[in-house]
PDB file of C-alpha atoms and ligand atoms in Angstrom:
ATOM      1  CA  MET W  26      27.181  31.433  23.997  1.00  0.00           C
ATOM      2  CA  SER W  27      29.555  33.138  21.575  1.00  0.00           C
ATOM      3  CA  LEU W  28      29.744  31.574  18.118  1.00  0.00           C
ATOM      4  CA  PRO W  29      32.510  32.120  15.530  1.00  0.00           C
ATOM      5  CA  LEU W  30      30.484  34.719  13.589  1.00  0.00           C
ATOM      6  CA  SER W  31      28.598  36.309  16.501  1.00  0.00           C
ATOM      7  CA  GLY W  32      28.344  40.075  15.997  1.00  0.00           C
ATOM      8  CA  LYS W  33      29.275  39.821  12.298  1.00  0.00           C
ATOM      9  CA  THR W  34      27.196  40.840   9.305  1.00  0.00           C
ATOM     10  CA  ALA W  35      27.105  38.817   6.088  1.00  0.00           C
ATOM     11  CA  ILE W  36      25.358  39.327   2.758  1.00  0.00           C
ATOM     12  CA  VAL W  37      24.557  36.411   0.450  1.00  0.00           C
ATOM     13  CA  THR W  38      23.212  37.079  -3.048  1.00  0.00           C
ATOM     14  CA  GLY W  39      21.150  34.336  -4.648  1.00  0.00           C
ATOM     15  CA  ALA W  40      20.095  33.125  -1.197  1.00  0.00           C
ATOM     16  CA  SER W  41      16.661  31.892  -2.260  1.00  0.00           C
ATOM     17  CA  SER W  42      17.869  28.432  -3.263  1.00  0.00           C
ATOM     18  CA  GLY W  43      20.756  26.029  -3.729  1.00  0.00           C
ATOM     19  CA  ILE W  44      24.288  26.984  -2.789  1.00  0.00           C
ATOM     20  CA  GLY W  45      23.416  30.538  -1.657  1.00  0.00           C
ATOM     21  CA  ARG W  46      20.692  29.307   0.663  1.00  0.00           C
ATOM     22  CA  ALA W  47      23.009  26.697   2.176  1.00  0.00           C
ATOM     23  CA  ILE W  48      25.753  29.309   2.695  1.00  0.00           C
ATOM     24  CA  ALA W  49      23.264  31.711   4.303  1.00  0.00           C
ATOM     25  CA  GLU W  50      22.090  28.998   6.696  1.00  0.00           C
ATOM     26  CA  LYS W  51      25.646  27.969   7.533  1.00  0.00           C
ATOM     27  CA  LEU W  52      26.742  31.558   8.280  1.00  0.00           C
ATOM     28  CA  GLY W  53      23.551  32.125  10.282  1.00  0.00           C
ATOM     29  CA  ALA W  54      24.150  28.956  12.319  1.00  0.00           C
ATOM     30  CA  ALA W  55      27.645  30.280  13.064  1.00  0.00           C
ATOM     31  CA  GLY W  56      26.036  33.364  14.633  1.00  0.00           C
ATOM     32  CA  ALA W  57      26.074  35.945  11.815  1.00  0.00           C
ATOM     33  CA  HIS W  58      23.323  38.396  10.936  1.00  0.00           C
ATOM     34  CA  VAL W  59      22.725  37.351   7.332  1.00  0.00           C
ATOM     35  CA  TYR W  60      21.173  39.545   4.657  1.00  0.00           C
ATOM     36  CA  LEU W  61      19.488  37.252   2.147  1.00  0.00           C
ATOM     37  CA  SER W  62      19.126  38.635  -1.345  1.00  0.00           C
ATOM     38  CA  GLY W  63      17.335  37.109  -4.333  1.00  0.00           C
ATOM     39  CA  ARG W  64      14.174  37.600  -6.357  1.00  0.00           C
ATOM     40  CA  THR W  65      11.992  34.959  -4.641  1.00  0.00           C
ATOM     41  CA  ARG W  66      10.960  36.475  -1.301  1.00  0.00           C
ATOM     42  CA  GLU W  67       8.845  33.563  -0.068  1.00  0.00           C
ATOM     43  CA  ALA W  68      11.724  31.073  -0.248  1.00  0.00           C
ATOM     44  CA  MET W  69      14.023  33.478   1.615  1.00  0.00           C
ATOM     45  CA  GLU W  70      11.430  34.052   4.364  1.00  0.00           C
ATOM     46  CA  GLU W  71      11.537  30.283   5.023  1.00  0.00           C
ATOM     47  CA  THR W  72      15.326  30.413   5.253  1.00  0.00           C
ATOM     48  CA  LYS W  73      15.136  33.413   7.592  1.00  0.00           C
ATOM     49  CA  LYS W  74      12.867  31.392   9.914  1.00  0.00           C
ATOM     50  CA  ARG W  75      15.322  28.485   9.932  1.00  0.00           C
ATOM     51  CA  ILE W  76      18.266  30.797  10.700  1.00  0.00           C
ATOM     52  CA  GLU W  77      16.383  32.524  13.499  1.00  0.00           C
ATOM     53  CA  ARG W  78      15.367  29.220  15.073  1.00  0.00           C
ATOM     54  CA  GLY W  79      19.114  28.865  15.687  1.00  0.00           C
ATOM     55  CA  ALA W  80      21.606  31.468  16.872  1.00  0.00           C
ATOM     56  CA  GLY W  81      21.656  33.743  13.825  1.00  0.00           C
ATOM     57  CA  ARG W  82      19.641  36.688  12.642  1.00  0.00           C
ATOM     58  CA  ALA W  83      18.385  37.220   9.111  1.00  0.00           C
ATOM     59  CA  THR W  84      16.962  40.006   6.980  1.00  0.00           C
ATOM     60  CA  VAL W  85      15.332  39.385   3.611  1.00  0.00           C
ATOM     61  CA  VAL W  86      15.910  41.887   0.822  1.00  0.00           C
ATOM     62  CA  ALA W  87      14.144  40.979  -2.418  1.00  0.00           C
ATOM     63  CA  SER W  88      16.223  42.361  -5.256  1.00  0.00           C
ATOM     64  CA  ASP W  89      17.299  41.676  -8.810  1.00  0.00           C
ATOM     65  CA  VAL W  90      21.071  41.791  -9.175  1.00  0.00           C
ATOM     66  CA  ARG W  91      20.744  42.545 -12.881  1.00  0.00           C
ATOM     67  CA  ASP W  92      19.617  46.021 -11.800  1.00  0.00           C
ATOM     68  CA  VAL W  93      23.111  46.989 -10.762  1.00  0.00           C
ATOM     69  CA  ARG W  94      21.916  49.947  -8.630  1.00  0.00           C
ATOM     70  CA  GLN W  95      20.203  47.531  -6.254  1.00  0.00           C
ATOM     71  CA  ILE W  96      23.547  46.064  -5.164  1.00  0.00           C
ATOM     72  CA  PRO W  97      25.110  49.113  -3.460  1.00  0.00           C
ATOM     73  CA  ALA W  98      21.643  49.761  -1.986  1.00  0.00           C
ATOM     74  CA  LEU W  99      21.629  46.262  -0.482  1.00  0.00           C
ATOM     75  CA  VAL W 100      25.136  46.695   0.945  1.00  0.00           C
ATOM     76  CA  GLU W 101      24.270  50.143   2.285  1.00  0.00           C
ATOM     77  CA  GLN W 102      21.141  48.751   3.986  1.00  0.00           C
ATOM     78  CA  ALA W 103      23.051  45.949   5.708  1.00  0.00           C
ATOM     79  CA  ALA W 104      25.898  48.244   6.774  1.00  0.00           C
ATOM     80  CA  SER W 105      23.663  51.020   8.072  1.00  0.00           C
ATOM     81  CA  GLU W 106      21.271  48.696   9.935  1.00  0.00           C
ATOM     82  CA  THR W 107      24.007  46.673  11.646  1.00  0.00           C
ATOM     83  CA  GLY W 108      26.897  49.138  11.608  1.00  0.00           C
ATOM     84  CA  ARG W 109      29.198  46.793   9.717  1.00  0.00           C
ATOM     85  CA  LEU W 110      29.864  44.323   6.919  1.00  0.00           C
ATOM     86  CA  ASP W 111      32.186  41.353   7.427  1.00  0.00           C
ATOM     87  CA  VAL W 112      31.316  38.798   4.741  1.00  0.00           C
ATOM     88  CA  MET W 113      30.042  39.396   1.204  1.00  0.00           C
ATOM     89  CA  VAL W 114      29.108  36.300  -0.776  1.00  0.00           C
ATOM     90  CA  ASN W 115      28.587  37.037  -4.466  1.00  0.00           C
ATOM     91  CA  ASN W 116      26.716  33.870  -5.364  1.00  0.00           C
ATOM     92  CA  ALA W 117      23.737  34.735  -7.617  1.00  0.00           C
ATOM     93  CA  GLY W 118      24.251  33.061 -10.963  1.00  0.00           C
ATOM     94  CA  VAL W 119      22.514  31.573 -13.967  1.00  0.00           C
ATOM     95  CA  SER W 120      23.412  29.192 -16.767  1.00  0.00           C
ATOM     96  CA  TYR W 121      21.778  28.774 -20.173  1.00  0.00           C
ATOM     97  CA  PRO W 122      23.710  25.945 -21.743  1.00  0.00           C
ATOM     98  CA  ALA W 123      23.680  26.092 -25.567  1.00  0.00           C
ATOM     99  CA  PRO W 124      26.289  25.897 -28.291  1.00  0.00           C
ATOM    100  CA  ILE W 125      27.620  29.369 -29.116  1.00  0.00           C
ATOM    101  CA  LEU W 126      26.337  29.065 -32.676  1.00  0.00           C
ATOM    102  CA  GLU W 127      22.785  28.486 -31.435  1.00  0.00           C
ATOM    103  CA  GLY W 128      22.936  30.851 -28.452  1.00  0.00           C
ATOM    104  CA  ASP W 129      20.440  33.592 -27.691  1.00  0.00           C
ATOM    105  CA  PRO W 130      22.083  37.014 -27.094  1.00  0.00           C
ATOM    106  CA  GLU W 131      19.504  37.792 -24.386  1.00  0.00           C
ATOM    107  CA  GLN W 132      20.652  34.696 -22.497  1.00  0.00           C
ATOM    108  CA  TRP W 133      24.301  35.673 -22.983  1.00  0.00           C
ATOM    109  CA  ARG W 134      23.393  39.085 -21.545  1.00  0.00           C
ATOM    110  CA  ALA W 135      21.580  37.493 -18.579  1.00  0.00           C
ATOM    111  CA  MET W 136      24.629  35.337 -17.782  1.00  0.00           C
ATOM    112  CA  PHE W 137      27.140  38.184 -18.021  1.00  0.00           C
ATOM    113  CA  GLU W 138      24.960  40.649 -16.077  1.00  0.00           C
ATOM    114  CA  THR W 139      24.170  38.164 -13.293  1.00  0.00           C
ATOM    115  CA  ASN W 140      27.426  36.212 -13.038  1.00  0.00           C
ATOM    116  CA  VAL W 141      29.926  39.001 -13.775  1.00  0.00           C
ATOM    117  CA  ILE W 142      28.599  42.582 -13.610  1.00  0.00           C
ATOM    118  CA  ALA W 143      26.576  42.008 -10.431  1.00  0.00           C
ATOM    119  CA  LEU W 144      29.560  40.284  -8.818  1.00  0.00           C
ATOM    120  CA  LEU W 145      31.821  43.227  -9.706  1.00  0.00           C
ATOM    121  CA  ALA W 146      29.317  45.671  -8.222  1.00  0.00           C
ATOM    122  CA  GLY W 147      29.013  43.476  -5.123  1.00  0.00           C
ATOM    123  CA  CYS W 148      32.803  43.426  -4.658  1.00  0.00           C
ATOM    124  CA  GLN W 149      33.108  47.189  -5.075  1.00  0.00           C
ATOM    125  CA  ALA W 150      30.278  48.070  -2.690  1.00  0.00           C
ATOM    126  CA  ALA W 151      31.429  45.517  -0.119  1.00  0.00           C
ATOM    127  CA  VAL W 152      35.000  46.842  -0.030  1.00  0.00           C
ATOM    128  CA  GLN W 153      33.701  50.363   0.651  1.00  0.00           C
ATOM    129  CA  ALA W 154      31.479  49.122   3.488  1.00  0.00           C
ATOM    130  CA  MET W 155      34.199  46.902   4.990  1.00  0.00           C
ATOM    131  CA  ARG W 156      36.761  49.702   4.884  1.00  0.00           C
ATOM    132  CA  ALA W 157      34.287  52.116   6.509  1.00  0.00           C
ATOM    133  CA  CYS W 158      33.861  49.844   9.547  1.00  0.00           C
ATOM    134  CA  LYS W 159      37.491  48.619   9.523  1.00  0.00           C
ATOM    135  CA  ALA W 160      36.309  45.036   9.226  1.00  0.00           C
ATOM    136  CA  ALA W 161      38.530  42.007   8.967  1.00  0.00           C
ATOM    137  CA  GLY W 162      36.422  41.117   5.962  1.00  0.00           C
ATOM    138  CA  HIS W 163      35.976  38.315   3.447  1.00  0.00           C
ATOM    139  CA  ILE W 164      34.644  38.582  -0.074  1.00  0.00           C
ATOM    140  CA  VAL W 165      33.549  35.198  -1.372  1.00  0.00           C
ATOM    141  CA  ASN W 166      32.997  34.891  -5.104  1.00  0.00           C
ATOM    142  CA  ILE W 167      31.191  31.792  -6.335  1.00  0.00           C
ATOM    143  CA  SER W 168      32.858  30.744  -9.567  1.00  0.00           C
ATOM    144  CA  SER W 169      32.735  27.219 -11.024  1.00  0.00           C
ATOM    145  CA  ILE W 170      34.981  24.396 -12.096  1.00  0.00           C
ATOM    146  CA  ALA W 171      33.811  25.495 -15.564  1.00  0.00           C
ATOM    147  CA  ALA W 172      36.502  28.175 -15.138  1.00  0.00           C
ATOM    148  CA  LEU W 173      39.152  25.460 -15.123  1.00  0.00           C
ATOM    149  CA  ARG W 174      38.308  24.296 -18.652  1.00  0.00           C
ATOM    150  CA  ALA W 175      39.057  26.351 -21.747  1.00  0.00           C
ATOM    151  CA  ASP W 176      36.009  25.124 -23.666  1.00  0.00           C
ATOM    152  CA  SER W 177      33.166  25.571 -21.171  1.00  0.00           C
ATOM    153  CA  GLY W 178      31.000  27.812 -23.343  1.00  0.00           C
ATOM    154  CA  VAL W 179      29.496  31.209 -22.587  1.00  0.00           C
ATOM    155  CA  TYR W 180      28.670  30.226 -18.999  1.00  0.00           C
ATOM    156  CA  GLY W 181      32.283  29.081 -18.618  1.00  0.00           C
ATOM    157  CA  ALA W 182      33.428  32.437 -20.019  1.00  0.00           C
ATOM    158  CA  THR W 183      31.542  34.221 -17.230  1.00  0.00           C
ATOM    159  CA  LYS W 184      33.267  32.039 -14.649  1.00  0.00           C
ATOM    160  CA  HIS W 185      36.712  32.578 -16.226  1.00  0.00           C
ATOM    161  CA  ALA W 186      35.883  36.260 -15.729  1.00  0.00           C
ATOM    162  CA  VAL W 187      35.030  35.613 -12.069  1.00  0.00           C
ATOM    163  CA  ASN W 188      38.390  33.894 -11.515  1.00  0.00           C
ATOM    164  CA  CYS W 189      40.183  36.839 -13.107  1.00  0.00           C
ATOM    165  CA  ILE W 190      38.200  39.362 -11.040  1.00  0.00           C
ATOM    166  CA  SER W 191      38.901  37.475  -7.788  1.00  0.00           C
ATOM    167  CA  ALA W 192      42.634  37.267  -8.513  1.00  0.00           C
ATOM    168  CA  THR W 193      42.856  40.953  -9.482  1.00  0.00           C
ATOM    169  CA  LEU W 194      40.846  42.109  -6.486  1.00  0.00           C
ATOM    170  CA  ARG W 195      42.994  39.970  -4.190  1.00  0.00           C
ATOM    171  CA  ARG W 196      46.036  41.893  -5.407  1.00  0.00           C
ATOM    172  CA  GLU W 197      44.260  45.271  -5.070  1.00  0.00           C
ATOM    173  CA  LEU W 198      43.381  44.402  -1.451  1.00  0.00           C
ATOM    174  CA  GLU W 199      46.753  43.053  -0.337  1.00  0.00           C
ATOM    175  CA  ASP W 200      47.264  45.989   2.024  1.00  0.00           C
ATOM    176  CA  ASP W 201      43.698  45.962   3.363  1.00  0.00           C
ATOM    177  CA  THR W 202      42.224  43.693   5.999  1.00  0.00           C
ATOM    178  CA  ILE W 203      39.965  42.123   3.373  1.00  0.00           C
ATOM    179  CA  ARG W 204      40.613  38.685   1.901  1.00  0.00           C
ATOM    180  CA  VAL W 205      39.146  37.328  -1.356  1.00  0.00           C
ATOM    181  CA  VAL W 206      38.003  33.714  -1.551  1.00  0.00           C
ATOM    182  CA  ASN W 207      37.238  32.216  -4.973  1.00  0.00           C
ATOM    183  CA  VAL W 208      35.054  29.100  -4.745  1.00  0.00           C
ATOM    184  CA  MET W 209      34.669  26.722  -7.690  1.00  0.00           C
ATOM    185  CA  PRO W 210      31.921  24.150  -7.167  1.00  0.00           C
ATOM    186  CA  GLY W 211      31.628  21.056  -9.326  1.00  0.00           C
ATOM    187  CA  ALA W 212      28.186  19.646 -10.147  1.00  0.00           C
ATOM    188  CA  ILE W 213      25.881  20.348  -7.199  1.00  0.00           C
ATOM    189  CA  ALA W 214      22.205  19.372  -6.880  1.00  0.00           C
ATOM    190  CA  THR W 215      20.402  22.726  -7.113  1.00  0.00           C
ATOM    191  CA  ASN W 216      17.944  24.721  -9.171  1.00  0.00           C
ATOM    192  CA  PHE W 217      20.854  25.563 -11.422  1.00  0.00           C
ATOM    193  CA  ALA W 218      19.605  22.851 -13.801  1.00  0.00           C
ATOM    194  CA  ARG W 219      16.292  24.670 -14.319  1.00  0.00           C
ATOM    195  CA  ASN W 220      17.339  26.131 -17.688  1.00  0.00           C
ATOM    196  CA  PHE W 221      18.914  22.907 -18.913  1.00  0.00           C
ATOM    197  CA  ASP W 222      17.462  20.700 -21.648  1.00  0.00           C
ATOM    198  CA  PRO W 223      13.975  19.628 -20.368  1.00  0.00           C
ATOM    199  CA  LYS W 224      15.048  15.994 -20.934  1.00  0.00           C
ATOM    200  CA  VAL W 225      17.832  16.447 -18.353  1.00  0.00           C
ATOM    201  CA  VAL W 226      15.404  17.966 -15.835  1.00  0.00           C
ATOM    202  CA  ALA W 227      12.837  15.220 -16.532  1.00  0.00           C
ATOM    203  CA  GLY W 228      15.604  12.642 -15.937  1.00  0.00           C
ATOM    204  CA  LEU W 229      16.391  14.230 -12.557  1.00  0.00           C
ATOM    205  CA  VAL W 230      12.725  14.213 -11.559  1.00  0.00           C
ATOM    206  CA  GLN W 231      12.387  10.591 -12.664  1.00  0.00           C
ATOM    207  CA  ALA W 232      15.485   9.615 -10.680  1.00  0.00           C
ATOM    208  CA  SER W 233      13.887  11.159  -7.578  1.00  0.00           C
ATOM    209  CA  GLY W 234      10.866   8.833  -7.936  1.00  0.00           C
ATOM    210  CA  LEU W 235       8.479  11.790  -7.464  1.00  0.00           C
ATOM    211  CA  GLN W 236       5.598  12.535  -9.812  1.00  0.00           C
ATOM    212  CA  VAL W 237       6.007  16.244 -10.522  1.00  0.00           C
ATOM    213  CA  GLU W 238       6.084  18.224 -13.723  1.00  0.00           C
ATOM    214  CA  VAL W 239       8.780  20.880 -14.024  1.00  0.00           C
ATOM    215  CA  LYS W 240       8.713  23.293 -16.958  1.00  0.00           C
ATOM    216  CA  ARG W 241      11.920  24.793 -18.327  1.00  0.00           C
ATOM    217  CA  GLY W 242      12.950  27.819 -16.241  1.00  0.00           C
ATOM    218  CA  GLU W 243      10.745  26.884 -13.266  1.00  0.00           C
ATOM    219  CA  ARG W 244      12.175  26.118  -9.836  1.00  0.00           C
ATOM    220  CA  ILE W 245      12.933  22.437  -9.350  1.00  0.00           C
ATOM    221  CA  PRO W 246      11.117  21.418  -6.132  1.00  0.00           C
ATOM    222  CA  ASP W 247      13.390  21.010  -3.094  1.00  0.00           C
ATOM    223  CA  GLU W 248      11.936  17.503  -2.533  1.00  0.00           C
ATOM    224  CA  VAL W 249      13.284  16.421  -5.945  1.00  0.00           C
ATOM    225  CA  LEU W 250      16.765  17.808  -5.264  1.00  0.00           C
ATOM    226  CA  GLU W 251      16.835  16.362  -1.755  1.00  0.00           C
ATOM    227  CA  LYS W 252      15.917  12.915  -3.085  1.00  0.00           C
ATOM    228  CA  ILE W 253      18.263  12.765  -6.050  1.00  0.00           C
ATOM    229  CA  GLN W 254      21.395  14.135  -4.397  1.00  0.00           C
ATOM    230  CA  PRO W 255      21.964  11.202  -2.007  1.00  0.00           C
ATOM    231  CA  ALA W 256      21.007   8.759  -4.794  1.00  0.00           C
ATOM    232  CA  LEU W 257      23.500  10.325  -7.211  1.00  0.00           C
ATOM    233  CA  ARG W 258      26.120  11.247  -4.606  1.00  0.00           C
ATOM    234  CA  LYS W 259      28.961  10.101  -6.857  1.00  0.00           C
ATOM    235  CA  ILE W 260      28.218  12.730  -9.490  1.00  0.00           C
ATOM    236  CA  LEU W 261      26.268  15.400  -7.582  1.00  0.00           C
ATOM    237  CA  GLY W 262      27.494  17.253  -4.527  1.00  0.00           C
ATOM    238  CA  SER W 263      25.168  18.902  -2.031  1.00  0.00           C
ATOM    239  CA  PRO W 264      24.931  22.671  -1.459  1.00  0.00           C
ATOM    240  CA  GLU W 265      25.967  22.050   2.171  1.00  0.00           C
ATOM    241  CA  ASP W 266      29.344  20.706   0.974  1.00  0.00           C
ATOM    242  CA  VAL W 267      30.067  24.082  -0.629  1.00  0.00           C
ATOM    243  CA  ALA W 268      28.678  26.013   2.350  1.00  0.00           C
ATOM    244  CA  GLU W 269      30.990  24.108   4.699  1.00  0.00           C
ATOM    245  CA  ALA W 270      34.003  25.156   2.607  1.00  0.00           C
ATOM    246  CA  VAL W 271      32.869  28.798   2.617  1.00  0.00           C
ATOM    247  CA  LEU W 272      32.438  28.777   6.391  1.00  0.00           C
ATOM    248  CA  TYR W 273      35.934  27.363   6.800  1.00  0.00           C
ATOM    249  CA  ALA W 274      37.417  30.104   4.598  1.00  0.00           C
ATOM    250  CA  VAL W 275      35.667  33.016   6.328  1.00  0.00           C
ATOM    251  CA  MET W 276      36.597  31.757   9.790  1.00  0.00           C
ATOM    252  CA  GLN W 277      40.328  32.031   9.090  1.00  0.00           C
ATOM    253  CA  PRO W 278      42.308  34.843  10.700  1.00  0.00           C
ATOM    254  CA  ILE W 279      42.871  37.779   8.362  1.00  0.00           C
ATOM    255  CA  HIS W 280      46.542  36.929   7.771  1.00  0.00           C
ATOM    256  CA  VAL W 281      45.422  33.647   6.157  1.00  0.00           C
ATOM    257  CA  ASN W 282      43.831  33.772   2.713  1.00  0.00           C
ATOM    258  CA  ILE W 283      42.083  30.643   1.527  1.00  0.00           C
ATOM    259  CA  ALA W 284      42.386  31.950  -2.005  1.00  0.00           C
ATOM    260  CA  GLU W 285      40.872  29.193  -4.137  1.00  0.00           C
ATOM    261  CA  ILE W 286      38.598  26.285  -3.291  1.00  0.00           C
ATOM    262  CA  ALA W 287      37.270  23.638  -5.683  1.00  0.00           C
ATOM    263  CA  VAL W 288      34.505  21.488  -4.163  1.00  0.00           C
ATOM    264  CA  ARG W 289      33.628  18.492  -6.305  1.00  0.00           C
ATOM    265  CA  PRO W 290      31.720  15.253  -5.969  1.00  0.00           C
ATOM    266  CA  PRO W 291      33.940  12.197  -6.473  1.00  0.00           C
ATOM    267  CA  LYS W 292      33.043  11.701 -10.133  1.00  0.00           C
ATOM    268  CA  GLN W 293      33.301  14.759 -12.331  1.00  0.00           C
ATOM    269  CA  LEU W 294      30.603  15.840 -14.816  1.00  0.00           C
ATOM    270  CA  ALA W 295      31.565  18.454 -17.410  1.00  0.00           C
ATOM    271  CA  ILE W 296      29.558  21.591 -16.514  1.00  0.00           C
TER     272      ILE W 296
HETATM  273  N1  NAP H 348      24.865  23.845  -9.110  1.00  0.00           N
HETATM  274  C1  NAP H 348      26.013  23.676  -9.735  1.00  0.00           C
HETATM  275  O1  NAP H 348      26.292  22.592 -10.282  1.00  0.00           O
HETATM  276  C2  NAP H 348      27.020  24.794  -9.771  1.00  0.00           C
HETATM  277  C3  NAP H 348      28.339  24.476 -10.147  1.00  0.00           C
HETATM  278  C4  NAP H 348      29.290  25.484 -10.191  1.00  0.00           C
HETATM  279  C5  NAP H 348      28.941  26.781  -9.861  1.00  0.00           C
HETATM  280  N2  NAP H 348      27.659  27.081  -9.509  1.00  0.00           N
HETATM  281  C6  NAP H 348      27.356  28.467  -9.170  1.00  0.00           C
HETATM  282  O2  NAP H 348      26.762  28.521  -7.895  1.00  0.00           O
HETATM  283  C7  NAP H 348      25.969  29.719  -7.795  1.00  0.00           C
HETATM  284  C8  NAP H 348      24.627  29.382  -7.195  1.00  0.00           C
HETATM  285  O3  NAP H 348      23.925  28.532  -8.093  1.00  0.00           O
HETATM  286  P1  NAP H 348      23.056  27.298  -7.598  1.00  0.00           P
HETATM  287  O4  NAP H 348      23.666  26.090  -8.131  1.00  0.00           O
HETATM  288  O5  NAP H 348      22.776  27.386  -6.159  1.00  0.00           O
HETATM  289  O6  NAP H 348      21.715  27.526  -8.457  1.00  0.00           O
HETATM  290  P2  NAP H 348      20.267  28.040  -8.028  1.00  0.00           P
HETATM  291  O7  NAP H 348      19.679  27.118  -7.037  1.00  0.00           O
HETATM  292  O8  NAP H 348      19.552  28.279  -9.312  1.00  0.00           O
HETATM  293  O9  NAP H 348      20.568  29.412  -7.301  1.00  0.00           O
HETATM  294  C9  NAP H 348      20.825  30.591  -8.015  1.00  0.00           C
HETATM  295  C10 NAP H 348      20.478  31.750  -7.126  1.00  0.00           C
HETATM  296  O10 NAP H 348      20.756  32.964  -7.853  1.00  0.00           O
HETATM  297  C11 NAP H 348      19.628  33.786  -7.762  1.00  0.00           C
HETATM  298  N3  NAP H 348      19.502  34.666  -8.915  1.00  0.00           N
HETATM  299  C12 NAP H 348      19.551  34.335 -10.225  1.00  0.00           C
HETATM  300  N4  NAP H 348      19.357  35.417 -10.972  1.00  0.00           N
HETATM  301  C13 NAP H 348      19.199  36.457 -10.111  1.00  0.00           C
HETATM  302  C14 NAP H 348      18.961  37.839 -10.271  1.00  0.00           C
HETATM  303  N5  NAP H 348      18.847  38.400 -11.487  1.00  0.00           N
HETATM  304  N6  NAP H 348      18.836  38.616  -9.164  1.00  0.00           N
HETATM  305  C15 NAP H 348      18.954  38.057  -7.925  1.00  0.00           C
HETATM  306  N7  NAP H 348      19.180  36.765  -7.716  1.00  0.00           N
HETATM  307  C16 NAP H 348      19.297  35.974  -8.796  1.00  0.00           C
HETATM  308  C17 NAP H 348      18.448  32.823  -7.672  1.00  0.00           C
HETATM  309  O11 NAP H 348      17.369  33.419  -6.996  1.00  0.00           O
HETATM  310  P3  NAP H 348      15.988  33.892  -7.635  1.00  0.00           P
HETATM  311  O12 NAP H 348      15.699  33.036  -8.824  1.00  0.00           O
HETATM  312  O13 NAP H 348      15.035  33.793  -6.507  1.00  0.00           O
HETATM  313  O14 NAP H 348      16.280  35.304  -7.978  1.00  0.00           O
HETATM  314  C18 NAP H 348      19.014  31.744  -6.759  1.00  0.00           C
HETATM  315  O15 NAP H 348      18.875  32.115  -5.409  1.00  0.00           O
HETATM  316  C19 NAP H 348      25.915  30.310  -9.200  1.00  0.00           C
HETATM  317  O16 NAP H 348      26.826  31.381  -9.300  1.00  0.00           O
HETATM  318  C20 NAP H 348      26.362  29.151 -10.078  1.00  0.00           C
HETATM  319  O17 NAP H 348      26.947  29.598 -11.280  1.00  0.00           O
HETATM  320  C21 NAP H 348      26.694  26.111  -9.460  1.00  0.00           C
END
């Protein structure tokens, strides 16, 4: 049976949890060969199994996007092993919420390197690979609704940068068969909260009714996220909601550019 993305190759950065994992699974279920990139191999191996139980194929590439050389290497691996690249999802991202006056420059650096520099390198490498195989390609950049507010802090500044990069790249690629899709999620139940104030994380765990201890920076167990999201549906979207929007955008014919998508739960938190 031919599926919409049968025979296509996709790369998803930050595929070890949250939105990236959901996008990887969605693209895999639509028939793509998905390259999963992130630092946590074990989690991605689980996702690979789930994709391969369906119609897709998956390859796990453990890499750190802050080492910018690893990004063209990842793209080169996917393109040389499958002969093509059709979808590049620049999703890996981190947030360290703190007032600017109390911020830690190392955390500012982590946010800019992960959310902006890695995304730029991903766009550049993907365009080269897509042009080489004459793909009708899609570059999907995961921004945030934080980019729609002027006062969304250093994290917001990285996402304003993503919006600017997506819009500029879209113009640079007008005469190519490559479309740029900028996706701005609202608050979504993921590991994203792992660097938040421990009281916020403890509140999430408590709301899930599970007895687990999560230290700042550690992965929030999937069971916690899966329990709290339906309970807090009004203020927290699910990663699958975002993945569904991405699938819709990359399935459009190349003369249609779904340029911007905001995916929000009904009630908006400031993030
Ligand atoms: N959740 C929200 O409310 C929300 C709202 C708006 C936008 N977003 C954006 O959505 C994207 C995905 O975030 P999420 O919510 O799904 O959070 P998440 O569950 O924490 O996922 C972040 C992903 O990025 C990866 N990552 C982080 N640093 C990395 C690095 N140096 N190298 C490689 N991979 C790295 C993480 O994998 P490893 O830790 O395994 O490396 C993980 O797979 C981010 O760009 C985020 O800014 C999220």
